[in-house]
Short mmCIF file of C-alpha atoms in Angstrom, two decimals:
data_model
loop_
_atom_site.label_atom_id
_atom_site.label_comp_id
_atom_site.label_asym_id
_atom_site.label_seq_id
_atom_site.Cartn_x
_atom_site.Cartn_y
_atom_site.Cartn_z
CA UNK A 1 44.13 86.83 37.39
CA UNK A 2 45.47 86.67 41.80
CA UNK A 3 43.02 89.47 42.69
CA UNK A 4 42.67 91.79 44.35
CA UNK A 5 45.81 91.65 47.54
CA UNK A 6 45.47 92.44 50.78
CA UNK A 7 48.10 92.52 53.81
CA UNK A 8 48.55 91.71 56.51
CA UNK A 9 45.02 89.83 57.09
CA UNK A 10 44.81 90.59 60.48
CA UNK A 11 46.49 92.77 62.35
CA UNK A 12 46.13 93.85 66.63
CA UNK A 13 48.11 96.81 68.06
CA UNK A 14 48.49 98.84 70.61
CA UNK A 15 46.44 102.16 71.00
CA UNK A 16 48.78 104.96 69.77
CA UNK A 17 50.98 103.09 67.50
CA UNK A 18 50.68 103.42 63.70
CA UNK A 19 49.42 100.78 61.65
CA UNK A 20 49.76 100.40 58.11
CA UNK A 21 47.58 98.90 55.63
CA UNK A 22 48.72 97.57 52.05
CA UNK A 23 47.17 96.73 48.78
CA UNK A 24 47.90 95.73 45.99
CA UNK A 25 44.98 96.63 43.02
CA UNK A 26 44.11 93.82 39.62
CA UNK A 27 46.60 94.79 37.17
CA UNK A 28 44.55 97.55 34.80
CA UNK A 29 42.10 98.27 37.16
CA UNK A 30 42.38 102.27 37.40
CA UNK A 31 40.26 102.83 39.78
CA UNK A 32 40.85 101.77 43.43
CA UNK A 33 38.91 102.03 46.73
CA UNK A 34 39.46 101.73 50.39
CA UNK A 35 36.55 101.09 52.73
CA UNK A 36 35.55 100.35 56.58
CA UNK A 37 33.23 97.98 57.51
CA UNK A 38 31.78 98.43 60.80
CA UNK A 39 29.20 96.37 62.82
CA UNK A 40 27.55 99.87 63.89
CA UNK A 41 28.38 101.66 60.38
CA UNK A 42 28.66 99.15 57.88
CA UNK A 43 30.20 99.97 54.90
CA UNK A 44 31.94 103.34 54.35
CA UNK A 45 33.90 104.19 51.83
CA UNK A 46 36.96 106.06 52.85
CA UNK A 47 38.66 107.46 50.01
CA UNK A 48 39.46 106.71 46.31
CA UNK A 49 41.69 107.01 43.99
CA UNK A 50 42.37 107.22 39.77
CA UNK A 51 45.62 106.64 38.14
CA UNK A 52 46.96 107.37 41.06
CA UNK A 53 45.41 110.46 42.55
CA UNK A 54 43.11 110.47 45.25
CA UNK A 55 39.06 112.17 43.57
CA UNK A 56 37.27 111.53 46.75
CA UNK A 57 38.52 111.67 50.57
CA UNK A 58 35.65 112.88 51.66
CA UNK A 59 35.36 109.73 53.72
CA UNK A 60 38.32 109.87 55.77
CA UNK A 61 37.26 110.17 59.64
CA UNK A 62 39.92 112.41 60.76
CA UNK A 63 43.98 113.63 60.13
CA UNK A 64 44.96 110.37 61.56
CA UNK A 65 44.14 108.84 58.29
CA UNK A 66 45.94 108.78 55.39
CA UNK A 67 46.30 106.82 51.94
CA UNK A 68 48.87 107.03 48.77
CA UNK A 69 48.73 105.68 46.03
CA UNK A 70 52.74 105.55 44.91
CA UNK A 71 52.40 103.50 41.51
CA UNK A 72 49.39 101.65 40.24
CA UNK A 73 50.39 98.45 41.18
CA UNK A 74 50.38 99.21 45.66
CA UNK A 75 48.24 101.21 47.76
CA UNK A 76 48.64 102.44 51.59
CA UNK A 77 46.14 103.17 54.61
CA UNK A 78 48.16 104.38 57.32
CA UNK A 79 46.79 105.53 61.18
CA UNK A 80 48.62 107.18 63.51
CA UNK A 81 48.47 107.32 65.50
CA UNK A 82 45.44 104.22 66.15
CA UNK A 83 42.82 104.45 68.74
CA UNK A 84 40.82 101.79 69.54
CA UNK A 85 37.74 102.61 67.82
CA UNK A 86 39.32 102.65 64.02
CA UNK A 87 39.31 98.30 65.21
CA UNK A 88 36.88 96.84 61.74
CA UNK A 89 37.54 94.98 58.64
CA UNK A 90 39.44 97.17 55.78
CA UNK A 91 38.21 96.61 52.14
CA UNK A 92 40.85 97.27 49.32
CA UNK A 93 38.78 97.18 45.70
CA UNK A 94 39.24 98.40 42.48
CA UNK A 95 37.76 98.32 39.26
CA UNK A 96 38.01 99.60 35.73
CA UNK A 97 36.64 103.23 35.05
CA UNK A 98 33.39 103.55 33.66
CA UNK A 99 32.50 102.54 29.25
CA UNK A 100 30.58 104.79 27.96
CA UNK A 101 28.78 106.24 31.31
CA UNK A 102 28.05 102.51 33.12
CA UNK A 103 29.93 101.57 36.05
CA UNK A 104 32.46 98.97 36.27
CA UNK A 105 32.86 95.92 39.00
CA UNK A 106 34.45 96.79 41.84
CA UNK A 107 36.72 93.53 42.62
CA UNK A 108 37.30 93.46 46.40
CA UNK A 109 39.72 92.13 48.68
CA UNK A 110 39.60 89.60 51.30
CA UNK A 111 40.29 92.36 53.61
CA UNK A 112 42.40 93.45 56.98
CA UNK A 113 40.70 92.65 60.54
CA UNK A 114 41.83 95.31 62.59
CA UNK A 115 42.06 95.42 66.21
CA UNK A 116 43.26 98.27 68.37
CA UNK A 117 43.50 97.44 72.34
CA UNK B 1 19.90 112.80 48.99
CA UNK B 2 20.77 109.57 47.06
CA UNK B 3 19.94 106.38 49.08
CA UNK B 4 20.30 102.34 49.19
CA UNK B 5 17.82 100.99 51.69
CA UNK B 6 17.61 97.53 52.25
CA UNK B 7 14.63 97.30 54.56
CA UNK B 8 15.75 93.90 56.89
CA UNK B 9 18.70 93.24 58.51
CA UNK B 10 18.13 89.80 59.53
CA UNK B 11 16.62 87.23 57.37
CA UNK B 12 16.77 83.50 58.64
CA UNK B 13 15.02 81.20 55.83
CA UNK B 14 15.05 76.33 55.73
CA UNK B 15 17.72 74.95 53.04
CA UNK B 16 15.39 74.31 50.14
CA UNK B 17 13.03 77.37 51.07
CA UNK B 18 12.82 80.35 48.68
CA UNK B 19 14.16 83.95 49.11
CA UNK B 20 13.81 87.39 48.21
CA UNK B 21 15.47 90.17 49.25
CA UNK B 22 14.39 93.81 49.69
CA UNK B 23 16.92 97.29 47.98
CA UNK B 24 15.11 100.24 47.27
CA UNK B 25 16.73 103.22 45.62
CA UNK B 26 16.21 106.81 45.70
CA UNK B 27 17.56 108.00 42.07
CA UNK B 28 16.14 111.22 39.70
CA UNK B 29 17.09 109.55 36.69
CA UNK B 30 17.55 105.66 35.34
CA UNK B 31 20.15 103.66 38.19
CA UNK B 32 22.24 101.45 37.32
CA UNK B 33 22.30 98.54 40.69
CA UNK B 34 24.15 95.90 42.19
CA UNK B 35 23.90 92.64 43.85
CA UNK B 36 26.72 92.21 45.91
CA UNK B 37 27.41 88.30 48.74
CA UNK B 38 30.31 88.50 51.15
CA UNK B 39 30.17 85.07 53.34
CA UNK B 40 31.77 85.09 56.88
CA UNK B 41 35.47 85.75 56.43
CA UNK B 42 35.57 86.96 52.77
CA UNK B 43 35.17 90.46 50.74
CA UNK B 44 32.14 91.16 48.83
CA UNK B 45 31.57 89.17 45.43
CA UNK B 46 29.06 90.78 43.03
CA UNK B 47 26.01 88.79 42.14
CA UNK B 48 24.32 90.23 38.94
CA UNK B 49 23.99 94.12 37.87
CA UNK B 50 20.74 95.74 36.01
CA UNK B 51 22.33 98.47 33.74
CA UNK B 52 19.17 98.87 31.27
CA UNK B 53 17.10 96.59 29.41
CA UNK B 54 15.88 93.45 30.56
CA UNK B 55 14.34 94.45 33.86
CA UNK B 56 15.30 90.99 35.23
CA UNK B 57 18.17 90.70 35.50
CA UNK B 58 19.94 86.64 36.18
CA UNK B 59 23.02 86.28 38.43
CA UNK B 60 25.43 84.20 39.85
CA UNK B 61 24.24 81.31 42.18
CA UNK B 62 21.07 80.47 41.11
CA UNK B 63 20.13 84.18 42.21
CA UNK B 64 18.23 86.56 39.93
CA UNK B 65 16.88 90.39 40.44
CA UNK B 66 13.50 92.31 39.46
CA UNK B 67 14.32 96.32 37.76
CA UNK B 68 10.32 98.10 39.49
CA UNK B 69 11.05 101.77 39.02
CA UNK B 70 7.26 102.60 39.61
CA UNK B 71 8.60 100.61 43.27
CA UNK B 72 12.46 101.87 43.10
CA UNK B 73 13.31 98.15 43.68
CA UNK B 74 15.44 95.89 42.91
CA UNK B 75 14.69 92.77 45.28
CA UNK B 76 17.10 89.87 45.06
CA UNK B 77 15.60 86.41 44.68
CA UNK B 78 15.95 82.38 44.10
CA UNK B 79 13.78 79.69 43.99
CA UNK B 80 16.12 77.24 46.35
CA UNK B 81 18.03 77.97 49.33
CA UNK B 82 21.24 76.55 49.68
CA UNK B 83 23.12 76.33 52.72
CA UNK B 84 25.63 78.20 51.36
CA UNK B 85 23.68 80.74 50.74
CA UNK B 86 24.16 82.08 54.31
CA UNK B 87 25.85 85.27 54.37
CA UNK B 88 25.31 88.93 53.77
CA UNK B 89 24.04 90.77 51.19
CA UNK B 90 24.24 93.66 49.77
CA UNK B 91 22.64 96.01 47.32
CA UNK B 92 24.29 99.60 46.00
CA UNK B 93 23.40 102.39 42.91
CA UNK B 94 26.62 104.30 41.71
CA UNK B 95 26.69 107.82 43.22
CA UNK B 96 24.96 110.20 41.16
CA UNK B 97 27.68 112.66 41.00
CA UNK B 98 30.66 110.21 39.82
CA UNK B 99 29.50 106.60 39.03
CA UNK B 100 32.31 105.32 39.97
CA UNK B 101 31.81 105.39 43.58
CA UNK B 102 29.17 103.13 45.09
CA UNK B 103 26.58 103.23 48.11
CA UNK B 104 26.22 100.44 49.88
CA UNK B 105 22.77 99.91 51.42
CA UNK B 106 23.06 98.49 55.08
CA UNK B 107 23.04 95.00 54.03
CA UNK B 108 21.08 91.81 54.94
CA UNK B 109 22.00 89.06 57.13
CA UNK B 110 20.99 85.71 55.58
CA UNK B 111 20.97 82.67 58.28
CA UNK B 112 19.76 78.88 56.87
CA UNK B 113 18.15 76.05 58.75
CA UNK B 114 18.79 72.75 57.85
#
């Protein structure tokens, strides 16, 4: 099992540019999560999907952020236009849904370190 | 409001010393609780989890955690720390409104002195 795959691992861009982060979840997992990690705010859940449908996007900071999951094996997080305050590490995670009311482990990708100049 | 609190931001221990990282939760029902570890430049990896039953839970890499309902705590322990344990540790609990969503503590960064 290759685990959760994220690309790119590092992204440096200039303010105002569009940024697209990519994620391939573990096969068979029906939940996908996007997190952002910064020193100031720690680990924040941005959005999560179940069976490719967005369930909770309350953590998405503003309209500049959007996420899609066109199929079970691919998701994108887009920032347009990017700003320096978006600099962070963005993680994708996937899991199987809860079983008999018991939550399952989330498996995290290695993250994408985004720097917006 | 539901919360997970890790009171210690940084902890430094000597290699071979014992370790205890604190985690407190606020939760109405019996919680499900997780400890994750993040090594530098890596994603988070599950160390152990508590769902029910025995309150002392064994995890990977020689870690264990004890659930104490009376103290609303789920502290992580290791009897002898290795230099490779230097990392950031996160306690987490599912959001009461939807178990698939996790609430993470702020994390504790562990440094290990030789």
